[in-house]
Phi, psi and omega in degrees: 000108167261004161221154154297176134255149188214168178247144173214172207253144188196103178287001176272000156230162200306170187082320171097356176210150176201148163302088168260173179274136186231181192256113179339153202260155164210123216286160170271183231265296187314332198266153197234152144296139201212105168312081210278156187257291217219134198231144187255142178234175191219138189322264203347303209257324173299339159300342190263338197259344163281008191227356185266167186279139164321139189072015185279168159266125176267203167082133189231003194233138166199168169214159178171206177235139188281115188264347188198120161296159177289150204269355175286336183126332168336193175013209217259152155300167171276103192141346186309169162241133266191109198208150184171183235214124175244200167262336177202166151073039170273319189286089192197165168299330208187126197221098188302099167260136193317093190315334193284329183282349199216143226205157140278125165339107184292135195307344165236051136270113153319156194285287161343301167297322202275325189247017162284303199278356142347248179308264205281005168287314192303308192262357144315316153309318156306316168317297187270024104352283156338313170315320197098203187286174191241297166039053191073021199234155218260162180203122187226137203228114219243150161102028181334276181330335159292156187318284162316316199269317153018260170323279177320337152302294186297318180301284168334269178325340182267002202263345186097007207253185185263123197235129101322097192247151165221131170227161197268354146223131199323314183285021171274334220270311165334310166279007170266323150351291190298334201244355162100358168305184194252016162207159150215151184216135195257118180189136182285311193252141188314325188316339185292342191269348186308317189301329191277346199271224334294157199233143162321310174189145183258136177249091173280113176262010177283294185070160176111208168273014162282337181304313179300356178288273193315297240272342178278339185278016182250163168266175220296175190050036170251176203222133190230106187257149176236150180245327166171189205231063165309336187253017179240063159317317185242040189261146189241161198300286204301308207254334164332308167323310163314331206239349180285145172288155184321147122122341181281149170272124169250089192274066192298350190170160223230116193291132204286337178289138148088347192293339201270317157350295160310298182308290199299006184256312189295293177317333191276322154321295190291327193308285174307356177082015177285328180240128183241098171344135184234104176265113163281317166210146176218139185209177166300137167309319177315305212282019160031257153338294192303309186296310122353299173300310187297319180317300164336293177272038163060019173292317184251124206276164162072226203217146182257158170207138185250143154289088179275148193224000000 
């Protein structure tokens, strides 16, 4: 086979991305062929493609199946089911992926579920790390309803701690409801959440000046990790870097050790019924554009994931 199909970015049509034929992948000695079923998408990267050159690839989450094991001898076997992470070029039929990167499915996980927790299983989890033990310690997680803060919701309340979510509209507010945290507060400006504090530790997925808000509610020695800057559309990773106030935890990326671990600790979660994904939309990979747009304009809560055919 010398060519795939892939989705790439083509500014001449609307939305800016569409499935073209692009050139079959050729994995290294480290890497398995991976049949992708189903691909996640995330604020980061679809933010990223407005701003990339014609013919980049985008994607970083997938699931699927191994169509060719690694020649080093690595990873999951051919038939596995499948689910991991690239640096780009996820959204494609067929994806050399990274053994270290890439984990098998627990048998009553979905393809669909699997390929929500990369990114935002991964770096919900890091975030509250960062933090320390949890225990009973007060938490607050802002832009709760996306993808990180979710997980991170869940994560947090199974760690033992007292969870805050704060999100910006109401009918946002029912899933977090559903998963049990123990306040949620509905509000465009963060100060709703100050009364509920001072918190142990904060997870921001906002940035910007709500970070320069939240980051005043913890009490002393507590720890304010930001993830990324939902409320910053044309913020580049360096003046994010720039504008956090002293003393916040900045979580730029997500570290090459340990991941398949991680991943197989967090899947063992969903399996068991601890963690639950919140798929907000699910569609065909054509639909792309669309899909891509809604994120883009906060339509959609969670995480969206498309069926690549």
């Amino acid at each position: 086979m010398s060519t795939i199909r892939a989705i790439v970015v083509d500014p001449a049509v609307q939305g800016l991305l569409k499935v073209d034929e692009v050139e079959a992948p050729h994995p290294a000695s480290s890497e398995a062929l991976v049949r992708v079923y189903a691909i996640s998408l995330n604020l980061g990267e679809v933010r990223t493609t407005i701003r990339a050159n014609a013919g980049w690839r985008p994607g970083w989450d997938l699931s699927g199946v191994v169509e060719q094991s690694a020649a080093d001898g690595s990873g999951p076997p051919v038939g596995a089911r499948v689910f991991g992470m690239v640096h780009s070029g996820s959204w494609a039929e067929l994806v050399a992926v990274p053994t270290n990167f890439l984990l098998e499915i627990p048998e009553n996980v979905t393809f669909a579920q699997a390929a929500t927790l990369p990114v935002a299983g991964l770096t919900a989890l890091f975030a509250l790390e960062r933090g320390g033990v949890l225990l009973h310690r007060k938490v607050l997680v802002t832009g709760a309803s996306g993808g990180v803060g979710h997980f991170a919701c869940q994560l947090a309340k199974q760690a033992g701690a007292i969870v805050t979510a704060l999100v910006r509209r109401e009918e946002r507010a029912a899933c977090l409801q559903e998963i049990g945290v123990h306040k949620v507060v509905v509000g465009e400006d963060v100060v709703a959440a100050q009364s509920f504090g001072p918190y142990d530790v904060i997870v921001d997925t906002l940035g910007g000046k709500s970070l320069n808000i939240v980051s005043t509610f913890l009490v002393k020695g507590g720890s304010c990790i930001n993830v990324g800057a939902a409320t910053e559309p044309e913020m580049t990773l360096q003046a994010r870097l720039e504008s956090v106030p002293d003393g916040v935890i900045v979580l730029d990326g997500i570290p090459s050790e340990g991941v398949s671990k991680d991943l197989g600790r967090l899947a063992q979660m969903v399996a068991e019924g601890l963690l639950h994904p919140q798929i907000d939309l699910e569609a065909p990979w054509t639909e792309i554009a669309e899909v891509t747009k809604s994120l883009l304009n906060r339509r959609i809560a969670g995480k969206a994931v498309l069926s690549v055919f």
